[in-house]
Structure formats: structure tokens, C-alpha cells
Amino acid sequence: WAVQGPISNTNNEALQNAMKNPLDESAKLVDGGWITRPSLHGFVDFNHVYRPERRGAAVHHRGMAGLAACVIDAPQAMTAKLQLAWDDQLVLRVNRGQPIDLGQHAHFRAKTIDVPLQAGANTLLVLLSNEQGTNHGGWTFACKLTDAAGKVLKPRARH
């Protein structure tokens, strides 16, 4: 995955703007641009990259968002099952489709949706807010895509 952050999200503005003005994979929202990081068993953890300098288990950013992008290679056009788990609020964009507000979770919860993929490279963009939440400021999401036969479609970083 390629990640960017922390992005100011005061009063949820970054997520609201993403719904009005769809994010593009070429976006550079913060100084430094994209950083490539592997997912850890499907988890993308912004705190591993952007943890504040202070120490402590519950030290985290508030009023911020993180952007993650990956490419999914599909052998043919298909509808894939996308399972995401997160807390706080998540906005998803697949290729050049309209952004999808997957909503707010107070707890780390999962949701599965069908997403259309074209043959070849497909871009997934995930914008995730970060507040205190019930997981003490964890700033992570988990992602898994499968085809109709249940085969996992693995992400790769484009940047």
C-alpha cells in the first residue's frame, strides 16, 4: 500500500470534501507525498508511520485522516467481495467510481460490499479518520478482496 498522512480532518472536513471532490490516486495531500508500506496480514496501520513523537500506548492523532492507495490486478472484469474493518469513518473509492462513505464505527467492525473490477489494474483509495474511539486511538483498517471462487486478490502499491 501507499499511504499519506496525517491529513487535517477538523470537523470531518477531509472526509466531507472527499465525498464532494473525489480523491485521485495522483493526489499529494501532505508534504512528503506517498510512502510505501506493506500491509500486515491485511492491516494498514497509519500509526506505524505517523505516530506522534510523544510516547505512550494511547498517544495518537485526533482530528486527522490518512489516505491509503493500492492496485488490485484482476485477470478479467468481475465483481469482487471487498471486506473492510475499521473504526471511525471510512470513505472508499474504486477506480474512477464515485466515493462511497462506508460510515462511522465506534468500535472496530467489518463490512463486506461488492465492488466492480475491470480486467487489469484497479485502484482502491481508502480515506480513514482518526479520533479517540473505543480502541484508544488506533488508526488502522483491514482489507481483503476475493473473487467469486473465493481466491484472494492481493494488493500492491502503485507509488
JSON list of N, CA and C in Angstrom, two decimals, residues 80-87 90 92 100-105 107-115 142-145:
[
{"chain": "A", "resi": 80, "resn": "ALA", "atom": "N", "xyz": [-15.99, -8.26, -7.23]},
{"chain": "A", "resi": 80, "resn": "ALA", "atom": "CA", "xyz": [-15.23, -8.87, -6.14]},
{"chain": "A", "resi": 80, "resn": "ALA", "atom": "C", "xyz": [-15.91, -8.54, -4.81]},
{"chain": "A", "resi": 81, "resn": "LYS", "atom": "N", "xyz": [-15.66, -9.38, -3.82]},
{"chain": "A", "resi": 81, "resn": "LYS", "atom": "CA", "xyz": [-16.11, -9.12, -2.45]},
{"chain": "A", "resi": 81, "resn": "LYS", "atom": "C", "xyz": [-14.99, -8.38, -1.74]},
{"chain": "A", "resi": 82, "resn": "LEU", "atom": "N", "xyz": [-15.31, -7.20, -1.25]},
{"chain": "A", "resi": 82, "resn": "LEU", "atom": "CA", "xyz": [-14.35, -6.40, -0.50]},
{"chain": "A", "resi": 82, "resn": "LEU", "atom": "C", "xyz": [-14.78, -6.37, 0.95]},
{"chain": "A", "resi": 83, "resn": "GLN", "atom": "N", "xyz": [-13.94, -6.91, 1.82]},
{"chain": "A", "resi": 83, "resn": "GLN", "atom": "CA", "xyz": [-14.21, -6.89, 3.25]},
{"chain": "A", "resi": 83, "resn": "GLN", "atom": "C", "xyz": [-13.27, -5.87, 3.88]},
{"chain": "A", "resi": 84, "resn": "LEU", "atom": "N", "xyz": [-13.84, -4.89, 4.55]},
{"chain": "A", "resi": 84, "resn": "LEU", "atom": "CA", "xyz": [-13.08, -3.87, 5.26]},
{"chain": "A", "resi": 84, "resn": "LEU", "atom": "C", "xyz": [-13.50, -3.88, 6.71]},
{"chain": "A", "resi": 85, "resn": "ALA", "atom": "N", "xyz": [-12.55, -3.66, 7.59]},
{"chain": "A", "resi": 85, "resn": "ALA", "atom": "CA", "xyz": [-12.83, -3.49, 9.02]},
{"chain": "A", "resi": 85, "resn": "ALA", "atom": "C", "xyz": [-12.11, -2.22, 9.47]},
{"chain": "A", "resi": 86, "resn": "TRP", "atom": "N", "xyz": [-12.77, -1.40, 10.29]},
{"chain": "A", "resi": 86, "resn": "TRP", "atom": "CA", "xyz": [-12.21, -0.13, 10.72]},
{"chain": "A", "resi": 86, "resn": "TRP", "atom": "C", "xyz": [-12.99, 0.41, 11.90]},
{"chain": "A", "resi": 87, "resn": "ASP", "atom": "N", "xyz": [-12.43, 1.45, 12.51]},
{"chain": "A", "resi": 87, "resn": "ASP", "atom": "CA", "xyz": [-13.23, 2.28, 13.40]},
{"chain": "A", "resi": 87, "resn": "ASP", "atom": "C", "xyz": [-13.07, 3.71, 12.92]},
{"chain": "A", "resi": 90, "resn": "LEU", "atom": "N", "xyz": [-14.82, 5.88, 7.30]},
{"chain": "A", "resi": 90, "resn": "LEU", "atom": "CA", "xyz": [-14.04, 5.44, 6.14]},
{"chain": "A", "resi": 90, "resn": "LEU", "atom": "C", "xyz": [-14.77, 5.79, 4.85]},
{"chain": "A", "resi": 92, "resn": "LEU", "atom": "N", "xyz": [-14.34, 5.13, 0.67]},
{"chain": "A", "resi": 92, "resn": "LEU", "atom": "CA", "xyz": [-13.69, 4.24, -0.29]},
{"chain": "A", "resi": 92, "resn": "LEU", "atom": "C", "xyz": [-13.95, 4.75, -1.71]},
{"chain": "A", "resi": 100, "resn": "ILE", "atom": "N", "xyz": [-17.52, 6.22, -1.87]},
{"chain": "A", "resi": 100, "resn": "ILE", "atom": "CA", "xyz": [-18.54, 5.55, -1.07]},
{"chain": "A", "resi": 100, "resn": "ILE", "atom": "C", "xyz": [-18.23, 5.80, 0.40]},
{"chain": "A", "resi": 101, "resn": "ASP", "atom": "N", "xyz": [-19.15, 6.46, 1.08]},
{"chain": "A", "resi": 101, "resn": "ASP", "atom": "CA", "xyz": [-18.99, 6.67, 2.53]},
{"chain": "A", "resi": 101, "resn": "ASP", "atom": "C", "xyz": [-19.48, 5.41, 3.22]},
{"chain": "A", "resi": 102, "resn": "LEU", "atom": "N", "xyz": [-18.57, 4.63, 3.75]},
{"chain": "A", "resi": 102, "resn": "LEU", "atom": "CA", "xyz": [-18.94, 3.38, 4.41]},
{"chain": "A", "resi": 102, "resn": "LEU", "atom": "C", "xyz": [-19.36, 3.60, 5.86]},
{"chain": "A", "resi": 103, "resn": "GLY", "atom": "N", "xyz": [-19.33, 4.84, 6.30]},
{"chain": "A", "resi": 103, "resn": "GLY", "atom": "CA", "xyz": [-19.90, 5.17, 7.60]},
{"chain": "A", "resi": 103, "resn": "GLY", "atom": "C", "xyz": [-18.90, 5.19, 8.74]},
{"chain": "A", "resi": 104, "resn": "GLN", "atom": "N", "xyz": [-19.48, 5.41, 9.88]},
{"chain": "A", "resi": 104, "resn": "GLN", "atom": "CA", "xyz": [-18.76, 5.59, 11.13]},
{"chain": "A", "resi": 104, "resn": "GLN", "atom": "C", "xyz": [-18.95, 4.36, 12.00]},
{"chain": "A", "resi": 105, "resn": "HIS", "atom": "N", "xyz": [-17.87, 3.84, 12.53]},
{"chain": "A", "resi": 105, "resn": "HIS", "atom": "CA", "xyz": [-17.93, 2.76, 13.51]},
{"chain": "A", "resi": 105, "resn": "HIS", "atom": "C", "xyz": [-17.29, 3.25, 14.80]},
{"chain": "A", "resi": 107, "resn": "HIS", "atom": "N", "xyz": [-16.70, 1.15, 17.21]},
{"chain": "A", "resi": 107, "resn": "HIS", "atom": "CA", "xyz": [-15.84, 0.01, 17.53]},
{"chain": "A", "resi": 107, "resn": "HIS", "atom": "C", "xyz": [-15.25, -0.49, 16.22]},
{"chain": "A", "resi": 108, "resn": "PHE", "atom": "N", "xyz": [-14.19, -1.25, 16.31]},
{"chain": "A", "resi": 108, "resn": "PHE", "atom": "CA", "xyz": [-13.58, -1.84, 15.12]},
{"chain": "A", "resi": 108, "resn": "PHE", "atom": "C", "xyz": [-14.55, -2.91, 14.60]},
{"chain": "A", "resi": 109, "resn": "ARG", "atom": "N", "xyz": [-15.20, -2.64, 13.45]},
{"chain": "A", "resi": 109, "resn": "ARG", "atom": "CA", "xyz": [-16.21, -3.54, 12.88]},
{"chain": "A", "resi": 109, "resn": "ARG", "atom": "C", "xyz": [-15.96, -3.73, 11.40]},
{"chain": "A", "resi": 110, "resn": "ALA", "atom": "N", "xyz": [-16.46, -4.84, 10.86]},
{"chain": "A", "resi": 110, "resn": "ALA", "atom": "CA", "xyz": [-16.26, -5.19, 9.46]},
{"chain": "A", "resi": 110, "resn": "ALA", "atom": "C", "xyz": [-17.53, -5.00, 8.64]},
{"chain": "A", "resi": 111, "resn": "LYS", "atom": "N", "xyz": [-17.32, -4.77, 7.36]},
{"chain": "A", "resi": 111, "resn": "LYS", "atom": "CA", "xyz": [-18.41, -4.67, 6.40]},
{"chain": "A", "resi": 111, "resn": "LYS", "atom": "C", "xyz": [-17.91, -5.26, 5.09]},
{"chain": "A", "resi": 112, "resn": "THR", "atom": "N", "xyz": [-18.77, -6.03, 4.41]},
{"chain": "A", "resi": 112, "resn": "THR", "atom": "CA", "xyz": [-18.43, -6.61, 3.12]},
{"chain": "A", "resi": 112, "resn": "THR", "atom": "C", "xyz": [-19.34, -6.02, 2.06]},
{"chain": "A", "resi": 113, "resn": "ILE", "atom": "N", "xyz": [-18.74, -5.56, 0.97]},
{"chain": "A", "resi": 113, "resn": "ILE", "atom": "CA", "xyz": [-19.51, -4.99, -0.14]},
{"chain": "A", "resi": 113, "resn": "ILE", "atom": "C", "xyz": [-18.99, -5.58, -1.45]},
{"chain": "A", "resi": 114, "resn": "ASP", "atom": "N", "xyz": [-19.82, -5.55, -2.47]},
{"chain": "A", "resi": 114, "resn": "ASP", "atom": "CA", "xyz": [-19.42, -5.95, -3.81]},
{"chain": "A", "resi": 114, "resn": "ASP", "atom": "C", "xyz": [-18.84, -4.73, -4.51]},
{"chain": "A", "resi": 115, "resn": "VAL", "atom": "N", "xyz": [-17.70, -4.93, -5.18]},
{"chain": "A", "resi": 115, "resn": "VAL", "atom": "CA", "xyz": [-17.09, -3.84, -5.93]},
{"chain": "A", "resi": 115, "resn": "VAL", "atom": "C", "xyz": [-16.78, -4.32, -7.35]},
{"chain": "A", "resi": 142, "resn": "ALA", "atom": "N", "xyz": [-8.45, -2.98, 8.02]},
{"chain": "A", "resi": 142, "resn": "ALA", "atom": "CA", "xyz": [-8.10, -4.27, 7.43]},
{"chain": "A", "resi": 142, "resn": "ALA", "atom": "C", "xyz": [-8.86, -4.40, 6.12]},
{"chain": "A", "resi": 143, "resn": "CYS", "atom": "N", "xyz": [-8.22, -5.00, 5.13]},
{"chain": "A", "resi": 143, "resn": "CYS", "atom": "CA", "xyz": [-8.80, -5.09, 3.80]},
{"chain": "A", "resi": 143, "resn": "CYS", "atom": "C", "xyz": [-8.52, -6.46, 3.21]},
{"chain": "A", "resi": 144, "resn": "LYS", "atom": "N", "xyz": [-9.57, -7.05, 2.63]},
{"chain": "A", "resi": 144, "resn": "LYS", "atom": "CA", "xyz": [-9.42, -8.33, 1.93]},
{"chain": "A", "resi": 144, "resn": "LYS", "atom": "C", "xyz": [-10.39, -8.35, 0.76]},
{"chain": "A", "resi": 145, "resn": "LEU", "atom": "N", "xyz": [-9.88, -8.67, -0.43]},
{"chain": "A", "resi": 145, "resn": "LEU", "atom": "CA", "xyz": [-10.70, -8.81, -1.64]},
{"chain": "A", "resi": 145, "resn": "LEU", "atom": "C", "xyz": [-10.63, -10.25, -2.10]}
]
